Short mmCIF file of C-alpha atoms and ligand atoms in Angstrom, two decimals:
data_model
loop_
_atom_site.label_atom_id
_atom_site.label_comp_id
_atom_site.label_asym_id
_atom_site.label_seq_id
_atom_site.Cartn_x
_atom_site.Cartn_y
_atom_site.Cartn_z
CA UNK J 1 0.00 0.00 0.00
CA UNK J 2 1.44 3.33 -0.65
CA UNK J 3 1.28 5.40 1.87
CA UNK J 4 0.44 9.57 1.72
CA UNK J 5 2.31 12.10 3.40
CA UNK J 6 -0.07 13.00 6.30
CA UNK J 7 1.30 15.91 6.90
CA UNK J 8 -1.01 17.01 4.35
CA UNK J 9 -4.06 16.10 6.30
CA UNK J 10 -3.30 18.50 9.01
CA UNK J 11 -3.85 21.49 6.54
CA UNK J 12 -7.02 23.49 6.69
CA UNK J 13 -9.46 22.01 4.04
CA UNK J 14 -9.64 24.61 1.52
CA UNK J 15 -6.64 27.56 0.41
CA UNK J 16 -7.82 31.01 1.65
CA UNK J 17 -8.90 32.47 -2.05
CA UNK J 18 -10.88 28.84 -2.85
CA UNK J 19 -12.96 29.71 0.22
CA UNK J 20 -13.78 33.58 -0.79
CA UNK J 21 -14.21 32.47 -4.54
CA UNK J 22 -17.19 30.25 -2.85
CA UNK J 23 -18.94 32.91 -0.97
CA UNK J 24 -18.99 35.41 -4.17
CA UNK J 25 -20.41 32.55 -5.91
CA UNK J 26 -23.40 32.04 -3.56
CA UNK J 27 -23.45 36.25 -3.63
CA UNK J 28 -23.85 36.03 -7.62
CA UNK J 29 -26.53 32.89 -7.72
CA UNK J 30 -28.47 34.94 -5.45
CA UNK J 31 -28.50 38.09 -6.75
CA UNK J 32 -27.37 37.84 -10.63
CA UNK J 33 -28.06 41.32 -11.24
CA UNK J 34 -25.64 42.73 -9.00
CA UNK J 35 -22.32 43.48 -10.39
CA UNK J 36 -19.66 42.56 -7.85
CA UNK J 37 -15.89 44.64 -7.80
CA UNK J 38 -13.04 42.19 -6.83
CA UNK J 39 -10.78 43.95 -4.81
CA UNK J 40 -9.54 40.44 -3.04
CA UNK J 41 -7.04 38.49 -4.88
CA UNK J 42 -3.36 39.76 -5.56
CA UNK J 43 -4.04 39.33 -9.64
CA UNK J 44 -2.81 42.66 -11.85
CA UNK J 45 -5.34 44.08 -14.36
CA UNK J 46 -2.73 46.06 -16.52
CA UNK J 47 -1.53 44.13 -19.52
CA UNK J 48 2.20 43.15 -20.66
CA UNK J 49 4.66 45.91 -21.17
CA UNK J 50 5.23 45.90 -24.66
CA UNK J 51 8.87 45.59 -25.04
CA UNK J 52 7.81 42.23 -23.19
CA UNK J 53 5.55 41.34 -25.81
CA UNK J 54 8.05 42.49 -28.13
CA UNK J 55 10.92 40.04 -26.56
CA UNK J 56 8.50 37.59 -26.67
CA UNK J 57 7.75 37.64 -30.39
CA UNK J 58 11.32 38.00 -31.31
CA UNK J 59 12.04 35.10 -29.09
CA UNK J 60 9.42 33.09 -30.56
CA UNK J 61 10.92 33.66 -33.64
CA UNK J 62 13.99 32.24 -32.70
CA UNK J 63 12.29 29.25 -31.67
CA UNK J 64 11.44 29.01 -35.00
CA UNK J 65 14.05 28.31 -37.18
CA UNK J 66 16.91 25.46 -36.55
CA UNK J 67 19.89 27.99 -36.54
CA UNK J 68 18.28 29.76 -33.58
CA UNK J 69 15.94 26.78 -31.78
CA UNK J 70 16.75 26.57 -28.22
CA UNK J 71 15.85 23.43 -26.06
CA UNK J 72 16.38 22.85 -23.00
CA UNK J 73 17.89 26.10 -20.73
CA UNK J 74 20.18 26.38 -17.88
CA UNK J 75 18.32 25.11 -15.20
CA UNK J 76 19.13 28.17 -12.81
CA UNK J 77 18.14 30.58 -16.05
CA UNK J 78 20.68 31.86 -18.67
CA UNK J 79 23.21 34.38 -18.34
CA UNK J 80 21.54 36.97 -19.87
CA UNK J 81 18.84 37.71 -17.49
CA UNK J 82 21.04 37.13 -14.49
CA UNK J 83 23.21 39.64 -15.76
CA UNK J 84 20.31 42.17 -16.21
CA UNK J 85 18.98 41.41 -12.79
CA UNK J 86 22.35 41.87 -11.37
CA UNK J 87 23.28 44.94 -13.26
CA UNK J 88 20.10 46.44 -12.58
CA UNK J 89 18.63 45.22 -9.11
CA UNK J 90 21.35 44.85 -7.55
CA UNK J 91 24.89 46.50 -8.41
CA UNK J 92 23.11 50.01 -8.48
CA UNK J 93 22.45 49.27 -4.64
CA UNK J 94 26.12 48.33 -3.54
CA UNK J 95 25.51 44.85 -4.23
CA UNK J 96 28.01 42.55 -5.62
CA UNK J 97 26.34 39.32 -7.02
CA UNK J 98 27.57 36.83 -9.28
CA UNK J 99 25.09 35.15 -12.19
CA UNK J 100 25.48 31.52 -9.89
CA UNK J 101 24.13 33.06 -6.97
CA UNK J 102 20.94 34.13 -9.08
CA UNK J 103 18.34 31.46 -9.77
CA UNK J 104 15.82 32.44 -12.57
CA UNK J 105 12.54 30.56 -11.75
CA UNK J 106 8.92 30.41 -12.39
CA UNK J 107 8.06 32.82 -9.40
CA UNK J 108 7.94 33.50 -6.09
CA UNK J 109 5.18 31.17 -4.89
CA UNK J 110 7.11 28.33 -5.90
CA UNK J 111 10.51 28.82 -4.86
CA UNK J 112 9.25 30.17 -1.16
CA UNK J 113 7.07 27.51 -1.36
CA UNK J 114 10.31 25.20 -2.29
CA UNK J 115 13.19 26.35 -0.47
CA UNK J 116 12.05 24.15 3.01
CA UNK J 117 13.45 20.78 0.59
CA UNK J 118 16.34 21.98 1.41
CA UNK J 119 16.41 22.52 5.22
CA UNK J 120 15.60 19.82 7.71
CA UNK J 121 12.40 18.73 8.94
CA UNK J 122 12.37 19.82 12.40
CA UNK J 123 14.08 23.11 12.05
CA UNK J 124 12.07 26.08 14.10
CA UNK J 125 10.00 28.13 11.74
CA UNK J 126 9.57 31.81 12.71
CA UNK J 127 6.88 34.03 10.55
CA UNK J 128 5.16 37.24 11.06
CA UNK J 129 1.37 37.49 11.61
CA UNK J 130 0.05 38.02 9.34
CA UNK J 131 1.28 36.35 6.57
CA UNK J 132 1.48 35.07 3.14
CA UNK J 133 -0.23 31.58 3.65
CA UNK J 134 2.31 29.65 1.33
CA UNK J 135 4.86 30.03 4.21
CA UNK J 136 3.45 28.28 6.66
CA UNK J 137 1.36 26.04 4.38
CA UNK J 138 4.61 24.30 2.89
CA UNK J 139 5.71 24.05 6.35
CA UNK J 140 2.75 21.64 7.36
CA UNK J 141 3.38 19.69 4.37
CA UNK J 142 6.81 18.93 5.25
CA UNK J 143 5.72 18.24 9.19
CA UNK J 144 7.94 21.18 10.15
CA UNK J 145 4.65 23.09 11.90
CA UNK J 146 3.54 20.89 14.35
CA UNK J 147 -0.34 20.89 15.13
CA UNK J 148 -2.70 23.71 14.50
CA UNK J 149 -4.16 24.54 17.66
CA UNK J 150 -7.55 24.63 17.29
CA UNK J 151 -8.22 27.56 19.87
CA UNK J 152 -5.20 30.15 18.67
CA UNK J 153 -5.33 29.06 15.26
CA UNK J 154 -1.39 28.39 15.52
CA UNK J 155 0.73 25.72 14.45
CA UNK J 156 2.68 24.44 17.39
CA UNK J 157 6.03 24.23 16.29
CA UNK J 158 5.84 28.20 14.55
CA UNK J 159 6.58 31.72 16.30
CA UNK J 160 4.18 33.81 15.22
CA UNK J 161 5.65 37.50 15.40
CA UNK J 162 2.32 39.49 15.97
CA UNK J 163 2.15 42.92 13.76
CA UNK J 164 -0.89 44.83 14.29
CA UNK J 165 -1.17 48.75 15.04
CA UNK J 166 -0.47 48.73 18.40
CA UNK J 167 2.87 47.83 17.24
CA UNK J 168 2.89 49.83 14.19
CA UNK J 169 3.48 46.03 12.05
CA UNK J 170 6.55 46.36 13.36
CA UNK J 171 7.37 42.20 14.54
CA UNK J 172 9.67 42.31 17.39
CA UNK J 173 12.87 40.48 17.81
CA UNK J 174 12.29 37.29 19.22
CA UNK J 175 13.73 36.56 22.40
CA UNK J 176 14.25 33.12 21.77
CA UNK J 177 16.95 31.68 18.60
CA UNK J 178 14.51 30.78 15.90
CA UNK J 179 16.20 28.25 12.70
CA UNK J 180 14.49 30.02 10.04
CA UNK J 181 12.54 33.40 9.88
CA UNK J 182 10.66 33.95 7.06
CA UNK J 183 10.26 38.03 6.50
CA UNK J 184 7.96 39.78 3.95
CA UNK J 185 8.76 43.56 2.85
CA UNK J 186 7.54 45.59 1.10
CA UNK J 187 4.28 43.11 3.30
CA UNK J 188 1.57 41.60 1.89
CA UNK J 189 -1.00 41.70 3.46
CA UNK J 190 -0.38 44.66 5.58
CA UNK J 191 1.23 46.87 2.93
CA UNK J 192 4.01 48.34 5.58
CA UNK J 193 7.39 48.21 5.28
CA UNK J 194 10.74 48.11 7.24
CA UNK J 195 12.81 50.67 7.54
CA UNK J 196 16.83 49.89 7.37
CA UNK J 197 17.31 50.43 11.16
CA UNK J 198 14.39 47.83 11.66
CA UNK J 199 15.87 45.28 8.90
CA UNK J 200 19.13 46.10 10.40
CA UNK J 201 18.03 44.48 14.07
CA UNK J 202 16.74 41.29 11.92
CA UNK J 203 19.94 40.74 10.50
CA UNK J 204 21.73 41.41 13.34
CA UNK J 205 19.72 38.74 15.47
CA UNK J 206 19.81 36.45 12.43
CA UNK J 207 24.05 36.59 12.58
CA UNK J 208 24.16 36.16 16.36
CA UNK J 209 21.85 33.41 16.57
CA UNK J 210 22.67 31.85 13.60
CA UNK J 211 19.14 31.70 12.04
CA UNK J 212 18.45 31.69 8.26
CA UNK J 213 16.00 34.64 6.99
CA UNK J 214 14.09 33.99 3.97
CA UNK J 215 13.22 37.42 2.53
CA UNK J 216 10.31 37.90 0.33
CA UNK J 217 10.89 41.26 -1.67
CA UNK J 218 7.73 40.42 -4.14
CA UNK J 219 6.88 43.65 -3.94
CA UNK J 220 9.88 46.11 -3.91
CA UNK J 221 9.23 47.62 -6.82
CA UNK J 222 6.40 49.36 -5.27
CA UNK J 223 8.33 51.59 -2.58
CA UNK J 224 8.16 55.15 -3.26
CA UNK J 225 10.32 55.90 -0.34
CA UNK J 226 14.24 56.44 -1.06
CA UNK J 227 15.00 55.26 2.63
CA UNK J 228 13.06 51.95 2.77
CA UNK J 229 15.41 48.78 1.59
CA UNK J 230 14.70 47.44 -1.63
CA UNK J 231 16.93 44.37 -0.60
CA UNK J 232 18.14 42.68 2.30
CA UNK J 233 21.35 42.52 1.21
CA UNK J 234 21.63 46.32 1.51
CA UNK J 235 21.99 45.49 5.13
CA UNK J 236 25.86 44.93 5.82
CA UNK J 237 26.41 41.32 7.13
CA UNK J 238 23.00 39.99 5.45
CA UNK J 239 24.51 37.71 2.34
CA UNK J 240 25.75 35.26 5.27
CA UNK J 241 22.50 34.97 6.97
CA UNK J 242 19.34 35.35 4.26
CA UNK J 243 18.17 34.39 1.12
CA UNK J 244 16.31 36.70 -1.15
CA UNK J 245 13.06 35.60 -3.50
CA UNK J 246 11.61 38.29 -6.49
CA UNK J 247 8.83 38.24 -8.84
CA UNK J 248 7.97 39.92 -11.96
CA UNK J 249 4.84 39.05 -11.36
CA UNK J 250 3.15 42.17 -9.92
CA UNK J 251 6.28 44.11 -11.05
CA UNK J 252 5.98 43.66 -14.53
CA UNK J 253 2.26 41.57 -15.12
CA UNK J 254 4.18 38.24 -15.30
CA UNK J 255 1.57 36.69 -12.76
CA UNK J 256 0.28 34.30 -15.84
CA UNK J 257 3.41 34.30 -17.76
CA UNK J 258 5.16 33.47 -14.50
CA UNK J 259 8.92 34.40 -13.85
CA UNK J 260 10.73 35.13 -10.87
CA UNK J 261 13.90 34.38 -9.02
CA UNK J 262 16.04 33.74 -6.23
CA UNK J 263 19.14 34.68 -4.73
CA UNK J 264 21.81 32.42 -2.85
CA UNK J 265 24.65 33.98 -1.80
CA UNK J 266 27.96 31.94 -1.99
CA UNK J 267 28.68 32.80 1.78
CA UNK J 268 25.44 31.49 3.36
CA UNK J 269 25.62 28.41 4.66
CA UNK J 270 23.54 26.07 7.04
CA UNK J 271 24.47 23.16 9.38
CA UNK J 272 24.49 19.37 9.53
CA UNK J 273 23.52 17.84 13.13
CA UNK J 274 27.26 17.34 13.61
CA UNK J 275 27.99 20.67 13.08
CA UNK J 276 29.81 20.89 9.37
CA UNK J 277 28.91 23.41 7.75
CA UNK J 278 27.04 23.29 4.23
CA UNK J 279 26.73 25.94 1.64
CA UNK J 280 22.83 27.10 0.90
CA UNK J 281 23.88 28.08 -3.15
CA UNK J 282 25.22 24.41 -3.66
CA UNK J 283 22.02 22.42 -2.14
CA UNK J 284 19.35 24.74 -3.77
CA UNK J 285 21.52 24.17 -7.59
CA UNK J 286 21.55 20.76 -6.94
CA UNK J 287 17.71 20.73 -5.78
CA UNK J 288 16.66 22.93 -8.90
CA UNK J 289 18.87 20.62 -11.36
CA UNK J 290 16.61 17.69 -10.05
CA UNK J 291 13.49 19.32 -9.56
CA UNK J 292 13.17 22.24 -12.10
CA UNK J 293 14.04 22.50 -15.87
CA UNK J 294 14.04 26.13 -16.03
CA UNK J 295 12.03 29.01 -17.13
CA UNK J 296 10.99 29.15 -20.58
CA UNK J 297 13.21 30.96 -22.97
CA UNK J 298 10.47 32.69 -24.03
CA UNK J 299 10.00 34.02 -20.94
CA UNK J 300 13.05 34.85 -19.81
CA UNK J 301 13.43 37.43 -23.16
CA UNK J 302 10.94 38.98 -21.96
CA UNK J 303 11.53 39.91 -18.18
CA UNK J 304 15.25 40.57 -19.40
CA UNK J 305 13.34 43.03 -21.41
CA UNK J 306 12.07 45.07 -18.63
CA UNK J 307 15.54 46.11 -18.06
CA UNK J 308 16.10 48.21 -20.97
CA UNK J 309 15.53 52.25 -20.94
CA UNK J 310 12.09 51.87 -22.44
CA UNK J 311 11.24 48.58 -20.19
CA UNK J 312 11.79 50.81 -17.52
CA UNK J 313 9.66 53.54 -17.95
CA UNK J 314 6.93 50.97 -18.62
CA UNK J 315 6.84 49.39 -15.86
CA UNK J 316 6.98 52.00 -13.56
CA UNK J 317 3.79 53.36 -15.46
CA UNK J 318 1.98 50.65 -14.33
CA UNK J 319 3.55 50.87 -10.70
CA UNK J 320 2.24 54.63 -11.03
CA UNK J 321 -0.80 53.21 -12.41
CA UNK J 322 -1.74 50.81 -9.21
CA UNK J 323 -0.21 53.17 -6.84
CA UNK J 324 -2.63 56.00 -7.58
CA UNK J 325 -5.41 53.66 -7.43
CA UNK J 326 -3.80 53.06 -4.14
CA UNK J 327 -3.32 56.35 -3.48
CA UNK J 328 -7.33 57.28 -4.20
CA UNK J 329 -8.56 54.08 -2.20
CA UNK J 330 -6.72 54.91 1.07
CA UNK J 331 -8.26 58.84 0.99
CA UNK J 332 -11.71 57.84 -0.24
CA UNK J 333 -11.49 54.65 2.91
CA UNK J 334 -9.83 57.32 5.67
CA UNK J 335 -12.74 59.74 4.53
CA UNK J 336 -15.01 56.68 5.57
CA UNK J 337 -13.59 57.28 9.08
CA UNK J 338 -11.61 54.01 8.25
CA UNK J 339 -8.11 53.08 9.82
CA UNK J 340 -6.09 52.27 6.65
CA UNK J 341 -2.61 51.05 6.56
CA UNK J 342 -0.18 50.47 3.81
CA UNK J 343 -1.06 51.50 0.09
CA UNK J 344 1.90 53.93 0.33
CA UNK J 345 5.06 51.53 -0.87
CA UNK J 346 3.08 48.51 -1.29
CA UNK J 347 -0.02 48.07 -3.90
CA UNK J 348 -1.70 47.02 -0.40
CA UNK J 349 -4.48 48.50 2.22
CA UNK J 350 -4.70 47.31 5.11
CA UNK J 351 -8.01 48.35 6.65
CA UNK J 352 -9.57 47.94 10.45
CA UNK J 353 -12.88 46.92 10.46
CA UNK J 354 -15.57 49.25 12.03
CA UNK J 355 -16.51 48.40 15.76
CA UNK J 356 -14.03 45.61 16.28
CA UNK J 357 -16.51 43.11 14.06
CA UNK J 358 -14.54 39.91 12.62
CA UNK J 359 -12.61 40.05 8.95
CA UNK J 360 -15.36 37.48 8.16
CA UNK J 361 -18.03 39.31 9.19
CA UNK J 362 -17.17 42.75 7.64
CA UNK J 363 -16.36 40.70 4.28
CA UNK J 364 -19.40 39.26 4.05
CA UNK J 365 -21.18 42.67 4.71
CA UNK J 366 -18.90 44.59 2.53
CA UNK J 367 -20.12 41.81 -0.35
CA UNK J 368 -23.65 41.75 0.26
CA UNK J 369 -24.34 45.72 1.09
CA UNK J 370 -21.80 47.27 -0.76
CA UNK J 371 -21.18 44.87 -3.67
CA UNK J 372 -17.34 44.62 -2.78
CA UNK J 373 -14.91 42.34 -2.35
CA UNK J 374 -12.16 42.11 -0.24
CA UNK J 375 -9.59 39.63 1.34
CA UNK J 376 -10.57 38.92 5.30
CA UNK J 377 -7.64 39.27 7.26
CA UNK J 378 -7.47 36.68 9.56
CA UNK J 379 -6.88 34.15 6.80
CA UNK J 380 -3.24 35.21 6.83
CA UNK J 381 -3.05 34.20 10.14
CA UNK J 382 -4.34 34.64 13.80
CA UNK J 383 -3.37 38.36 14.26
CA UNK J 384 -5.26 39.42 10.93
CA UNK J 385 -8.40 39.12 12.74
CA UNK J 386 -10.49 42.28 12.98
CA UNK J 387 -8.76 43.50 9.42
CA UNK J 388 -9.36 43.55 5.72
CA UNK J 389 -7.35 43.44 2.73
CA UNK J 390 -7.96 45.22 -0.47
CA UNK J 391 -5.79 45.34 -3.45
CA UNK J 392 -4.99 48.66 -5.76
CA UNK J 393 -4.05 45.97 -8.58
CA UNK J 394 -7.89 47.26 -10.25
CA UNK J 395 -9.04 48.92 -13.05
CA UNK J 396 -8.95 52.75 -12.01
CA UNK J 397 -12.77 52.68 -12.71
CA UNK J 398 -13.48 49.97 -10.69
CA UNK J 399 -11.38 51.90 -7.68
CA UNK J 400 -13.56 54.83 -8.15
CA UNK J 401 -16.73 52.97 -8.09
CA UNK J 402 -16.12 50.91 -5.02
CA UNK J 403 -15.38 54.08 -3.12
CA UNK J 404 -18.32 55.54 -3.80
CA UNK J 405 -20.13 52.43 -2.60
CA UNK J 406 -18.35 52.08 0.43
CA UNK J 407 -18.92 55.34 0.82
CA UNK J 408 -23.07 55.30 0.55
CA UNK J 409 -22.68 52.12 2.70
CA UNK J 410 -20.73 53.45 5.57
C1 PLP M 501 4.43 37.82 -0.63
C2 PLP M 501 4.29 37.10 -1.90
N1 PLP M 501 5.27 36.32 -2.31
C3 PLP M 501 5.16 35.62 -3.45
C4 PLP M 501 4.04 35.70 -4.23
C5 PLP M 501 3.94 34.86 -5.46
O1 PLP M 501 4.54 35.47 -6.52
P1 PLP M 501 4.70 34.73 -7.90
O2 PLP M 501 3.57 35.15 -8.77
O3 PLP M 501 6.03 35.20 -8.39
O4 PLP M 501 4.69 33.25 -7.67
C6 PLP M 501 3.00 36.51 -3.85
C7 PLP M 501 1.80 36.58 -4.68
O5 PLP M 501 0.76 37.07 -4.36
C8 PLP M 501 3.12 37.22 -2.65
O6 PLP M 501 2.13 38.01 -2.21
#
C-alpha cells in the first residue's frame, strides 16, 4: 500500500482564495443582477509591457528556425537575465552578485514555497502574523509546523511575530533563537514596510543566533520611499545569513506568464547535526537541477526586457498606475472614518474593520451591502483578525466605483 504524506491532512481544508471564490459565488446565484468589484485576490489588471511582448515575439521567432531553436535552458536561467537582474537590481544598490548566486525561476510562490526541501524537517519556523499563507502552508506539508491549535489558530512548532497597530506592524525580535525566519517587505497583506534600522536588528539577530531569513521582496518595486530597503542585502552582514526571492509578477504583469527568481549567496551556509557546515547556493543548484528545468526561454526574453531604458519607464507606469489607485482608495477609505494602513510603498491596504466586528463578518457585509470584495484578514493568520485586505491591482474605474459604494454604505 502506498502510503500519503499526512502531513497534508493536518492542513485546513480549503486555500484562503478557494474559500472567498465560494462565498462570491453564492453572492452572484443569489443576486445575478448585481455586479460585484473584486478587490480580493493579488491578480494585476494592466496588460504586458510591450517591449515584453516584443521580446517575446522575437524570441518566438527564434524558436522558430533550426539555426536559432533553443531546447532545453540552464536550469538556474541563462546568463543573460542574471546579468540584467544583477546589473540592474542589484549592483546600483552596492551589491556585488555573481550570475550563480541568481536562480531564474517560475516565481515567487514556488521557490518560497520550495526552499524548506532543502532545510531539515524539524528546524524552528519563525513568521510574522500576518502572513502570506504559502509560508506556513509548505511548512505543514513537510511536518515542520507541528499541530494547529484549534483555539489560537497556531501551528505548534511556529513563532508567530504578531504585527498589528499597536505595534505599528513592526514584529519584534524574538527573544528566543529561531532556525528560520521567514520576512515579507515591502508586506503583503499589511502593505508596511521596514525601515533599514528595523531590517538592520533582523539581521543582526539572524548573525548572532545563527538563524536563516528567507526574505520575500515580491513587492519592492512598489516603494516610493528612497529610505526603505529594496533588498536585504543592503543590510551589511546579510549575504551570510538570508536568502532573497523576487517576482515579476506584480512588477511587470508576469503573474500568468510566470517568472521570478532567487538569490543564494555563496557565503550562506547552514548546518548538519554534527555541526559541518554546508553551503545554501550548492544544495538549492543541486535541488533545482533535479526538480526544475528552467524558465521558458520565451519568458526569460521577456523579463530581461524590462531592463532596458524603455522597459523601464513601462513598468513604472503601471507601478504609477496601481499606486494611484492606491493612493485614491486609502483617501476615499480614511474619509469613511476608516483606519487604513499600507497603500503607500506597497499596492496594499490594510483596513480595520468598524466596531471591532470579525474580517469574516465585515467581508461578508462589505459583499452583500456594498457589492465589494475584499480579502478577510485573519486568513493570513491569527493576528489578521479584525482586518481587511484590499488590493490597488484594479481597473482605475473599478477603484472609483467601489469608493463611492463604500462610501453610501458606511
Ligand atoms: C508575498 C508574496 N510572495 C510571493 C508571491 C507569489 O509570486 P509569484 O507570482 O512570483 O509566484 C505573492 C503573490 O501574491 C506574494 O504576495
Amino acid at each position: 500500500m502506498a502510503l500519503v504524506n499526512e502531513h497534508f491532512l493536518k492542513l485546513p481544508g480549503n486555500y484562503l482564495f478557494a474559500d472567498i471564490a465560494k462565498k462570491i459565488n453564492a453572492f452572484k446565484t443569489a443576486y445575478p443582477q448585481k455586479e460585484v468589484i473584486r478587490m480580493g485576490i493579488g491578480d494585476v489588471t494592466r496588460p504586458l509591457p510591450p517591449v515584453c511582448i516584443e521580446a517575446m515575439h522575437k524570441a518566438v521567432e527564434e524558436l522558430a528556425h533550426k539555426e536559432s531553436f533553443r531546447g532545453y535552458g540552464p536550469e538556474q536561467g541563462y546568463d543573460f537575465l542574471a546579468e540584467a537582474i544583477i546589473k540592474h537590481d542589484y549592483a546600483p544598490r552596492g551589491i556585488q552578485l555573481s550570475t550563480s548566486e541568481v536562480f531564474v525561476s517560475d516565481g515567487a510562490k514556488s521557490d518560497t514555497g520550495n526552499i524548506g526541501d532543502i532545510l531539515r524537517h524539524d528546524n524552528s519556523v519563525g513568521v510574522t502574523d500576518p502572513i502570506y499563507p504559502v509560508y506556513i502552508d509548505s511548512n505543514v506539508m513537510s511536518g515542520r509546523a507541528g499541530v494547529l491549535e484549534a483555539d489560537s489558530g497556531k501551528w505548534s512548532n511556529v513563532t508567530y511575530m504578531p504585527c498589528t497597530s499597536e505595534n505599528h506592524f513592526i514584529p519584534e525580535i524574538p527573544n528566543k533563537r529561531i532556525d528560520v525566519v521567514y520576512l515579507c517587505y515591502p508586506n503583503n497583506p499589511t502593505g508596511t514596510t521596514l525601515s533599514k534600522a528595523e531590517l538592520k536588528k533582523w539581521v543582526d539577530y539572524a548573525l548572532a543566533n545563527d538563524t536563516l531569513i528567507l526574505f520575500d521582496a515580491a513587492y519592492e518595486a512598489f516603494i516610493q520611499d528612497p529610505d526603505i530597503p529594496h533588498s536585504i542585502y543592503e543590510i551589511k552582514g546579510a549575504k551570510k545569513c538570508a536568502i532573497e526571492f523576487r517576482s515579476f509578477s506584480k512588477t511587470a504583469g508576469f503573474t500568468g506568464v510566470r517568472c521570478g527568481y532567487t538569490v543564494v549567496p555563496k557565503e550562506l551556509t547552514a548546518g548538519t547535526l554534527n555541526g559541518e557546515r554546508i553551503s545554501l547556493n550548492h544544495m538549492w543548484n543541486r535541488r533545482q537541477c533535479t526538480k526544475f528545468n528552467g524558465t521558458s526561454y520565451i519568458t526569460q526574453r521577456a523579463a530581461e526586457a524590462i531592463y532596458t531604458p524603455e522597459g523601464k519607464e513601462q513598468i513604472k507606469a503601471t507601478i504609477d498606475y496601481y499606486m494611484g489607485n492606491a493612493k485614491l482608495m486609502k483617501e476615499g477609505l480614511e474619509a469613511c472614518n476608516l483606519q487604513v494602513y499600507g497603500g503607500e510603498n506597497a499596492p496594499y491596504l490594510w483596513i480595520k474593520t468598524p466596531n471591532n466586528i470579525s474580517s469574516w463578518k465585515f467581508f461578508e457585509q462589505m459583499l452583500y451591502e456594498a457589492n465589494v470584495v475584499g480579502t478577510p484578514g485573519v486568513g493570513f493568520g491569527p493576528s489578521g483578525e479584525g482586518y481587511i485586505r484590499l488590493t490597488a491591482f484594479g481597473e482605475r474605474e473599478n477603484c472609483i466605483e467601489a469608493m463611492k459604494r463604500l462610501k453610501n454604505w458606511l
